[in-house]
mmCIF file of C-alpha atoms in Angstrom:
data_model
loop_
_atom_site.group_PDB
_atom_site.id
_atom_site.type_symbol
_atom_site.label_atom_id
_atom_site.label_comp_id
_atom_site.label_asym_id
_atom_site.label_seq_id
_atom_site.Cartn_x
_atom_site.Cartn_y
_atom_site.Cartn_z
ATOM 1 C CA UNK A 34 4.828 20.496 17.385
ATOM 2 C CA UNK A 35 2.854 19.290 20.259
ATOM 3 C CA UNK A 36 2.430 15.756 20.638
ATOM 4 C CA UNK A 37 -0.732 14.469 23.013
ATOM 5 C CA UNK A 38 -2.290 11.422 23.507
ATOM 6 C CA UNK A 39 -5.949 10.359 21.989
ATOM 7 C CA UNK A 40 -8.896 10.416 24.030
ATOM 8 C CA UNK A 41 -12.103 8.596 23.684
ATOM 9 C CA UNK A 42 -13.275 11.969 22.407
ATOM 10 C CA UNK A 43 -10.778 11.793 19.546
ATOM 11 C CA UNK A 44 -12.485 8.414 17.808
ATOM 12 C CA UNK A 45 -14.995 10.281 15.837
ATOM 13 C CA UNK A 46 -12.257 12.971 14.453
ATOM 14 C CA UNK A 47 -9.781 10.131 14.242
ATOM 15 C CA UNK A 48 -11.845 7.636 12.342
ATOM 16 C CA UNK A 49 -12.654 10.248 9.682
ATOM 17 C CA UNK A 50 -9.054 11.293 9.294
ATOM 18 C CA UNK A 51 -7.828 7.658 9.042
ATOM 19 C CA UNK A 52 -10.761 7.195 6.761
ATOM 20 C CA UNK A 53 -9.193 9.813 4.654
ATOM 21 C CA UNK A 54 -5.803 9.180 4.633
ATOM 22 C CA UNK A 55 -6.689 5.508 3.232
ATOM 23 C CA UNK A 56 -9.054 6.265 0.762
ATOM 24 C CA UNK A 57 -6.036 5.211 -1.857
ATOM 25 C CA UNK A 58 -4.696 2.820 -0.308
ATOM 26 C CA UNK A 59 -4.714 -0.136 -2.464
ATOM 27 C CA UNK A 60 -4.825 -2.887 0.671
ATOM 28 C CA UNK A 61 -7.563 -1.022 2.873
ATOM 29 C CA UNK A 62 -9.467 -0.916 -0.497
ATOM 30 C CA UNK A 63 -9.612 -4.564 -0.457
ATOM 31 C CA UNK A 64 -11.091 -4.916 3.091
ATOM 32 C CA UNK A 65 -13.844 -2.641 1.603
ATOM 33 C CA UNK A 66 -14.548 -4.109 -1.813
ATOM 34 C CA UNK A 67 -17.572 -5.933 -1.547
ATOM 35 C CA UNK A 68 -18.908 -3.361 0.535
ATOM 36 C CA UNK A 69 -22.150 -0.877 -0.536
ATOM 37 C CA UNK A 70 -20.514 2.429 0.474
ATOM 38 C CA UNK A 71 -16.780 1.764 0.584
ATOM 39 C CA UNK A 72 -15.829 5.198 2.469
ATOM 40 C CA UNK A 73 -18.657 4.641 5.204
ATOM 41 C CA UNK A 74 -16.896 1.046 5.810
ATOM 42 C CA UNK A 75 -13.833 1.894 6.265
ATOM 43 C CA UNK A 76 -14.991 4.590 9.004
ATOM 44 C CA UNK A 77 -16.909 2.018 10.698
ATOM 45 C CA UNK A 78 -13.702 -0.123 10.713
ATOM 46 C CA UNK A 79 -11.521 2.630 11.524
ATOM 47 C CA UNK A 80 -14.387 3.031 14.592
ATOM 48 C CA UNK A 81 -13.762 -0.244 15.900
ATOM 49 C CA UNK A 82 -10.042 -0.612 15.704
ATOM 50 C CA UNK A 83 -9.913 2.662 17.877
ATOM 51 C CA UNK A 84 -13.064 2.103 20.310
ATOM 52 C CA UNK A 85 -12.168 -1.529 20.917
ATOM 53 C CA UNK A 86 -7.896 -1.495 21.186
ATOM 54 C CA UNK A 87 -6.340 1.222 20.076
ATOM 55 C CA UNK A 88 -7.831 3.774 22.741
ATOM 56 C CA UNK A 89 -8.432 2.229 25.720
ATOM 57 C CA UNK A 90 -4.962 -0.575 25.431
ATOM 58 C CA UNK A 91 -2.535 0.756 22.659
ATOM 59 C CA UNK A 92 -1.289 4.061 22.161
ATOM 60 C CA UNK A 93 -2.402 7.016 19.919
ATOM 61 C CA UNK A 94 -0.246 9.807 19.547
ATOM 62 C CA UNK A 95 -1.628 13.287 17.849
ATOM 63 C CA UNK A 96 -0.363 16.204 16.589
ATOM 64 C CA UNK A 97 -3.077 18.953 17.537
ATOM 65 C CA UNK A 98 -3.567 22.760 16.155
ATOM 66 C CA UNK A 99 -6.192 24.816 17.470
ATOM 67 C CA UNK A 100 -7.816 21.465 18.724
ATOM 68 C CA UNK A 101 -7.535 20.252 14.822
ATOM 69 C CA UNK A 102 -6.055 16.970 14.405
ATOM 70 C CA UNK A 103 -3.530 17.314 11.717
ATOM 71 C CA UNK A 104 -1.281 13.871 12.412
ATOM 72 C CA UNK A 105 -1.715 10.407 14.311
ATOM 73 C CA UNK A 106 -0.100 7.257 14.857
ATOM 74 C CA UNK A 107 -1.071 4.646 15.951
ATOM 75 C CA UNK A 108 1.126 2.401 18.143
ATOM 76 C CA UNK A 109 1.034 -1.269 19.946
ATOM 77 C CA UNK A 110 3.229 -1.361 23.069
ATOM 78 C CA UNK A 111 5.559 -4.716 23.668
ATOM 79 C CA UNK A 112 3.575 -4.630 27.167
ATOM 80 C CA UNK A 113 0.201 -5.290 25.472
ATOM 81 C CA UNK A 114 0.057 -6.805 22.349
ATOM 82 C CA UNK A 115 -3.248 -7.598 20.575
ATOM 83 C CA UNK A 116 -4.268 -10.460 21.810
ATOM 84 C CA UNK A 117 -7.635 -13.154 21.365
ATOM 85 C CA UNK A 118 -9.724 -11.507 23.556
ATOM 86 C CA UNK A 119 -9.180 -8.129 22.128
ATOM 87 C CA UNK A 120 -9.637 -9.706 18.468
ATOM 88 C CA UNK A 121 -12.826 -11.494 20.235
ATOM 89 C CA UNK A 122 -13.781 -7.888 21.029
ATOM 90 C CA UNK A 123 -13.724 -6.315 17.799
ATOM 91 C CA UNK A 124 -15.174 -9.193 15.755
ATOM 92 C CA UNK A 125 -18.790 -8.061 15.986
ATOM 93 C CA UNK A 126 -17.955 -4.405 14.996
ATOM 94 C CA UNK A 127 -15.917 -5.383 12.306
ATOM 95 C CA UNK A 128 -18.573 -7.626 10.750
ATOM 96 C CA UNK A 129 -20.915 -4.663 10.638
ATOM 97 C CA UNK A 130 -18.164 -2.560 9.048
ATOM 98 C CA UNK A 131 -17.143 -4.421 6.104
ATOM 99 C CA UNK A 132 -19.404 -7.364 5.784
ATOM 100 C CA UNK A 133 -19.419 -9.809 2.804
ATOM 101 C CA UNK A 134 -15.394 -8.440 2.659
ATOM 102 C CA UNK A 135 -14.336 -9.514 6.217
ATOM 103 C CA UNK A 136 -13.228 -12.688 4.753
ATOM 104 C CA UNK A 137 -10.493 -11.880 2.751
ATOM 105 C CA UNK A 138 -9.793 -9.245 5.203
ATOM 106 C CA UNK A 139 -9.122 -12.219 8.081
ATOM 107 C CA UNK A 140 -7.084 -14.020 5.384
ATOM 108 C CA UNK A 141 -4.778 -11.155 4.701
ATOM 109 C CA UNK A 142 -3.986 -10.284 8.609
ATOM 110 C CA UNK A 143 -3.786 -13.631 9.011
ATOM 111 C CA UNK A 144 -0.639 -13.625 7.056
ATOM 112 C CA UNK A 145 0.481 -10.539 8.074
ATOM 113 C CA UNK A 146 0.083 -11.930 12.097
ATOM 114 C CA UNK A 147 2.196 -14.622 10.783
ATOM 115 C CA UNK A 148 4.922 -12.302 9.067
ATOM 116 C CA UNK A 149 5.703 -10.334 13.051
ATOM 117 C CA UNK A 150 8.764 -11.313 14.103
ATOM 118 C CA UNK A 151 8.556 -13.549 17.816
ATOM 119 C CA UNK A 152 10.894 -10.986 19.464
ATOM 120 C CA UNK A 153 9.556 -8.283 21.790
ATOM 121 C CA UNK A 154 8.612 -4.766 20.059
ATOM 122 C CA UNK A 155 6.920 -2.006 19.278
ATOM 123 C CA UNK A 156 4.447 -2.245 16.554
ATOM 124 C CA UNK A 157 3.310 0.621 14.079
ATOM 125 C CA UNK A 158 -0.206 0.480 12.919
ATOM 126 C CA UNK A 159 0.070 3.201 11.162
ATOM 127 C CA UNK A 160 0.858 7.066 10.553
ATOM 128 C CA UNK A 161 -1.577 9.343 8.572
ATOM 129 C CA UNK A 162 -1.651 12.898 8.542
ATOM 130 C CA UNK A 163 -4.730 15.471 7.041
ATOM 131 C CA UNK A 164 -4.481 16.428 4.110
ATOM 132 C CA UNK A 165 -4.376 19.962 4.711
ATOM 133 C CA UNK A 166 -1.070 19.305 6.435
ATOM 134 C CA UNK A 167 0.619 17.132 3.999
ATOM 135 C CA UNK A 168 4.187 18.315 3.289
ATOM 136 C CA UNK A 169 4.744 20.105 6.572
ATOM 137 C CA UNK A 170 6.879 17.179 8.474
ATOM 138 C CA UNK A 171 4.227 16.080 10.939
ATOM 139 C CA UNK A 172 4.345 12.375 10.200
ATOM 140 C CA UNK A 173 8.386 12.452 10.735
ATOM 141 C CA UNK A 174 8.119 13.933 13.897
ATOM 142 C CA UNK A 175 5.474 11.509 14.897
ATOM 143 C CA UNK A 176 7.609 8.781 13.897
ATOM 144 C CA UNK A 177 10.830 10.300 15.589
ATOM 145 C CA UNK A 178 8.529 10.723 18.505
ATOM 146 C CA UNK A 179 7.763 6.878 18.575
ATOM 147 C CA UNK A 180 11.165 5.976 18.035
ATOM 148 C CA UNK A 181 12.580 7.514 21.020
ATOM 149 C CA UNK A 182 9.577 6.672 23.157
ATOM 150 C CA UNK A 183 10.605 2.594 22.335
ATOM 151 C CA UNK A 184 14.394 3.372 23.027
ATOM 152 C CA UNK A 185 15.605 -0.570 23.757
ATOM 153 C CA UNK A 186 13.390 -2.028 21.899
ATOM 154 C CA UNK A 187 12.753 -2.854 18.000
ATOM 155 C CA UNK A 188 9.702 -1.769 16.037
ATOM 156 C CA UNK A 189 7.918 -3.541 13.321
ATOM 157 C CA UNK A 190 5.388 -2.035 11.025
ATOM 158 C CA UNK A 191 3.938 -3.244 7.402
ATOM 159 C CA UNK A 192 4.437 -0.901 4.296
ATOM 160 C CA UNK A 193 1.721 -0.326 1.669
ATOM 161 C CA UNK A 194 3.331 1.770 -0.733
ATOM 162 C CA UNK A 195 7.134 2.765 -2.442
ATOM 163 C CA UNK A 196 6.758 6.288 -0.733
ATOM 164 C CA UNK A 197 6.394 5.241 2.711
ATOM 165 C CA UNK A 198 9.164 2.753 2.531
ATOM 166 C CA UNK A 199 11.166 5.831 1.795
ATOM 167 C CA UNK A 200 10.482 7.569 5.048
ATOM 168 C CA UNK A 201 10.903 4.131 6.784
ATOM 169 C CA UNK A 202 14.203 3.647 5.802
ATOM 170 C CA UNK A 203 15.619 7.084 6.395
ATOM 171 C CA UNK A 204 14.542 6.814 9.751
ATOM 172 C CA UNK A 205 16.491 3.583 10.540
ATOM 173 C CA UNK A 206 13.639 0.661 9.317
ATOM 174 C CA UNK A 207 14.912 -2.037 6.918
ATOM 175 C CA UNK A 208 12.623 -4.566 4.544
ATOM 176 C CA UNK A 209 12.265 -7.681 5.545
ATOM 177 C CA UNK A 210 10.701 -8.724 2.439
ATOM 178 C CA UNK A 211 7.130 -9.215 0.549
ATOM 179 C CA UNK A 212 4.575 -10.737 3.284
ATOM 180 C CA UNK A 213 3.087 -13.684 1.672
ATOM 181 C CA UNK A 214 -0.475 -13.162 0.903
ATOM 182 C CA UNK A 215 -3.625 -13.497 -0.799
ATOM 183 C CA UNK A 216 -3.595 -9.474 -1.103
ATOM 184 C CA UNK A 217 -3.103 -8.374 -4.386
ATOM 185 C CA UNK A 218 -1.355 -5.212 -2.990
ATOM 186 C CA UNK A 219 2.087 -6.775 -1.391
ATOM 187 C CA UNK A 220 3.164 -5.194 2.114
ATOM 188 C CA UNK A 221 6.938 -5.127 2.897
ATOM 189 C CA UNK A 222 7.592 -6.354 6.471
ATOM 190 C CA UNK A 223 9.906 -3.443 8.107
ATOM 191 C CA UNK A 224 12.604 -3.256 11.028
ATOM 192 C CA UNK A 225 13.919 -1.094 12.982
ATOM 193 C CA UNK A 226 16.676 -3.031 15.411
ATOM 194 C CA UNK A 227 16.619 -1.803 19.363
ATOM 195 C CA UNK A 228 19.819 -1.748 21.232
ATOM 196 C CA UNK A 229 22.526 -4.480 20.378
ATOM 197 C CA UNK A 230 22.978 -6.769 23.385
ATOM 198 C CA UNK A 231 26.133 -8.649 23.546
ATOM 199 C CA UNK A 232 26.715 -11.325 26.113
#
Protein backbone atom coordinates (compact mmCIF):
# COMPACT_ATOMS: atom_id res chain seq x y z
CA UNK A 1 0.00 0.00 0.00
CA UNK A 2 1.09 3.44 -0.75
CA UNK A 3 1.52 5.70 1.99
CA UNK A 4 1.49 9.77 1.13
CA UNK A 5 1.24 12.64 3.04
CA UNK A 6 -2.12 14.98 3.36
CA UNK A 7 -2.42 18.05 1.54
CA UNK A 8 -4.51 21.04 2.20
CA UNK A 9 -6.62 19.53 -0.57
CA UNK A 10 -7.21 16.42 1.53
CA UNK A 11 -9.23 18.44 4.57
CA UNK A 12 -12.54 18.27 2.93
CA UNK A 13 -12.18 14.30 2.07
CA UNK A 14 -10.45 13.87 5.39
CA UNK A 15 -12.92 15.61 7.62
CA UNK A 16 -15.77 13.53 6.17
CA UNK A 17 -13.91 10.28 6.60
CA UNK A 18 -12.91 11.11 10.22
CA UNK A 19 -16.46 12.25 10.57
CA UNK A 20 -17.39 8.78 9.67
CA UNK A 21 -15.19 6.70 11.32
CA UNK A 22 -16.40 8.45 14.74
CA UNK A 23 -19.87 8.49 14.31
CA UNK A 24 -19.85 5.57 17.23
CA UNK A 25 -17.54 6.61 19.10
CA UNK A 26 -18.86 7.01 22.49
CA UNK A 27 -16.21 10.05 23.57
CA UNK A 28 -16.47 12.15 20.20
CA UNK A 29 -20.27 11.74 20.83
CA UNK A 30 -19.91 13.69 23.90
CA UNK A 31 -18.08 16.69 22.31
CA UNK A 32 -21.23 16.74 20.05
CA UNK A 33 -24.12 16.24 22.44
CA UNK A 34 -25.62 19.42 22.92
CA UNK A 35 -25.16 20.12 19.45
CA UNK A 36 -28.32 20.62 16.69
CA UNK A 37 -26.89 18.32 13.98
CA UNK A 38 -24.37 16.08 15.73
CA UNK A 39 -22.72 14.65 12.34
CA UNK A 40 -22.35 18.30 10.81
CA UNK A 41 -20.36 19.17 14.23
CA UNK A 42 -18.17 16.82 14.31
CA UNK A 43 -17.12 17.66 10.54
CA UNK A 44 -16.74 21.16 11.44
CA UNK A 45 -14.45 19.98 14.32
CA UNK A 46 -12.77 17.48 12.34
CA UNK A 47 -12.27 20.84 9.85
CA UNK A 48 -10.50 22.70 12.34
CA UNK A 49 -8.26 20.17 13.94
CA UNK A 50 -6.89 19.54 10.31
CA UNK A 51 -6.95 23.26 8.80
CA UNK A 52 -5.50 24.76 11.97
CA UNK A 53 -2.60 21.87 13.22
CA UNK A 54 -2.78 18.86 11.84
CA UNK A 55 -1.97 19.98 8.10
CA UNK A 56 0.11 22.68 8.05
CA UNK A 57 2.40 21.49 11.70
CA UNK A 58 1.66 17.72 12.45
CA UNK A 59 1.69 14.94 10.21
CA UNK A 60 -1.08 13.11 8.21
CA UNK A 61 -0.32 10.01 6.66
CA UNK A 62 -2.90 8.38 3.90
CA UNK A 63 -3.40 5.40 2.31
CA UNK A 64 -4.70 6.41 -1.31
CA UNK A 65 -6.51 4.15 -4.18
CA UNK A 66 -7.40 5.63 -7.32
CA UNK A 67 -7.08 9.08 -5.48
CA UNK A 68 -9.75 7.52 -2.79
CA UNK A 69 -8.76 7.91 0.67
CA UNK A 70 -9.26 4.61 2.27
CA UNK A 71 -6.91 5.10 5.67
CA UNK A 72 -5.33 8.10 7.75
CA UNK A 73 -3.53 8.81 10.76
CA UNK A 74 -3.00 11.36 12.25
CA UNK A 75 0.33 12.04 14.02
CA UNK A 76 2.07 14.85 16.42
CA UNK A 77 5.86 14.93 15.97
CA UNK A 78 8.18 15.28 19.37
CA UNK A 79 9.60 18.40 17.26
CA UNK A 80 6.24 20.24 17.41
CA UNK A 81 3.94 19.53 19.90
CA UNK A 82 0.58 21.35 20.21
CA UNK A 83 1.21 24.12 21.84
CA UNK A 84 -0.95 27.61 23.24
CA UNK A 85 -0.78 29.37 20.27
CA UNK A 86 -1.92 26.57 18.12
CA UNK A 87 -4.83 25.83 20.78
CA UNK A 88 -5.29 29.86 20.57
CA UNK A 89 -5.70 29.13 16.85
CA UNK A 90 -8.32 26.67 16.81
CA UNK A 91 -10.47 28.10 19.62
CA UNK A 92 -12.71 30.19 17.38
CA UNK A 93 -13.36 27.28 14.91
CA UNK A 94 -14.02 24.97 17.48
CA UNK A 95 -16.64 27.18 19.16
CA UNK A 96 -18.54 27.29 15.90
CA UNK A 97 -18.27 23.50 15.62
CA UNK A 98 -19.66 22.22 18.72
CA UNK A 99 -21.00 25.12 20.64
CA UNK A 100 -23.01 24.85 23.92
CA UNK A 101 -20.73 21.26 24.11
CA UNK A 102 -17.21 22.86 23.96
CA UNK A 103 -17.27 22.93 27.62
CA UNK A 104 -17.16 19.59 28.62
CA UNK A 105 -15.15 19.01 25.61
CA UNK A 106 -12.17 21.48 27.23
CA UNK A 107 -12.74 19.59 30.51
CA UNK A 108 -12.14 16.19 29.08
CA UNK A 109 -8.75 17.17 27.03
CA UNK A 110 -7.92 18.91 29.81
CA UNK A 111 -7.43 15.70 31.61
CA UNK A 112 -6.30 13.89 28.92
CA UNK A 113 -3.31 16.89 28.38
CA UNK A 114 -2.67 16.09 31.90
CA UNK A 115 -2.53 12.15 31.48
CA UNK A 116 0.79 12.63 28.46
CA UNK A 117 3.64 11.49 29.88
CA UNK A 118 6.61 14.63 30.25
CA UNK A 119 9.06 12.54 28.16
CA UNK A 120 9.68 13.30 24.48
CA UNK A 121 7.36 11.33 21.84
CA UNK A 122 5.37 10.75 19.23
CA UNK A 123 1.75 11.23 19.72
CA UNK A 124 -1.20 9.35 17.87
CA UNK A 125 -4.30 11.30 17.31
CA UNK A 126 -5.78 8.86 15.77
CA UNK A 127 -6.20 6.06 12.95
CA UNK A 128 -9.52 5.63 10.99
CA UNK A 129 -9.99 3.89 7.93
CA UNK A 130 -13.39 4.01 5.32
CA UNK A 131 -15.59 1.88 5.74
CA UNK A 132 -15.47 0.34 2.50
CA UNK A 133 -11.98 -0.79 3.46
CA UNK A 134 -12.53 -2.12 6.84
CA UNK A 135 -10.95 -5.58 7.27
CA UNK A 136 -8.29 -5.21 4.61
CA UNK A 137 -5.15 -4.28 7.06
CA UNK A 138 -4.81 -0.62 6.16
CA UNK A 139 -4.87 0.78 9.67
CA UNK A 140 -1.92 -1.83 10.70
CA UNK A 141 0.17 -0.79 8.09
CA UNK A 142 -0.46 2.79 8.91
CA UNK A 143 0.44 2.15 12.34
CA UNK A 144 3.59 -0.02 11.41
CA UNK A 145 4.33 2.85 9.14
CA UNK A 146 4.34 5.35 12.17
CA UNK A 147 6.18 3.14 14.26
CA UNK A 148 9.18 2.88 12.21
CA UNK A 149 9.02 6.49 11.11
CA UNK A 150 9.51 7.40 15.27
CA UNK A 151 12.35 4.69 15.56
CA UNK A 152 14.13 6.18 19.05
CA UNK A 153 11.47 7.53 20.31
CA UNK A 154 8.18 6.42 22.37
CA UNK A 155 4.62 7.04 21.22
CA UNK A 156 1.61 7.80 23.24
CA UNK A 157 -1.92 7.67 22.04
CA UNK A 158 -5.47 7.47 24.05
CA UNK A 159 -7.81 4.37 23.44
CA UNK A 160 -11.60 4.67 23.10
CA UNK A 161 -12.67 1.27 22.78
CA UNK A 162 -11.69 -2.76 23.85
CA UNK A 163 -11.02 -3.40 20.02
CA UNK A 164 -8.49 -0.88 19.43
CA UNK A 165 -6.59 -1.67 22.54
CA UNK A 166 -6.24 -4.99 20.84
CA UNK A 167 -4.39 -3.74 17.83
CA UNK A 168 -2.39 -1.44 20.23
CA UNK A 169 -1.00 -4.01 22.11
CA UNK A 170 -0.05 -6.43 19.39
CA UNK A 171 1.87 -3.84 17.93
CA UNK A 172 4.08 -3.19 21.03
CA UNK A 173 1.68 -0.34 23.09
CA UNK A 174 0.96 -1.10 26.77
CA UNK A 175 -2.02 0.58 29.14
CA UNK A 176 -1.12 2.89 31.30
CA UNK A 177 -4.37 2.95 32.92
CA UNK A 178 -8.01 4.75 32.93
CA UNK A 179 -7.36 8.69 32.32
CA UNK A 180 -9.20 10.40 35.01
CA UNK A 181 -12.10 12.25 33.71
CA UNK A 182 -15.35 13.77 33.65
CA UNK A 183 -16.03 11.59 30.33
CA UNK A 184 -18.36 9.03 30.85
CA UNK A 185 -16.55 6.92 28.15
CA UNK A 186 -12.97 6.09 29.97
CA UNK A 187 -9.79 6.31 27.57
CA UNK A 188 -6.81 4.02 28.43
CA UNK A 189 -3.52 5.98 28.28
CA UNK A 190 -1.14 3.73 25.88
CA UNK A 191 2.79 3.21 25.44
CA UNK A 192 4.87 2.19 23.23
CA UNK A 193 8.69 2.45 24.82
CA UNK A 194 11.54 3.87 22.18
CA UNK A 195 14.99 2.53 22.43
CA UNK A 196 16.36 1.57 25.99
CA UNK A 197 19.22 3.91 26.91
CA UNK A 198 21.55 2.72 29.49
CA UNK A 199 24.20 4.94 30.95
Amino acid sequence: MDIQKARRRDIPTLAKLLTQGFADDPLRAEYVARSRDPEVALERFFTTELEKFYIPRGVVDLVKDDGMIKGAALWVSPDAPIRRRDELRMFPGLVRALGRSLPRAMRIDYHDAAAVPGFPHWYLYTIVVSPQAQGQGIGGVLLDYGIARAGDYPIYLESTTPGSRKLYERKGFFPLGVIPSPSESPEVGMWRPGRVVTW
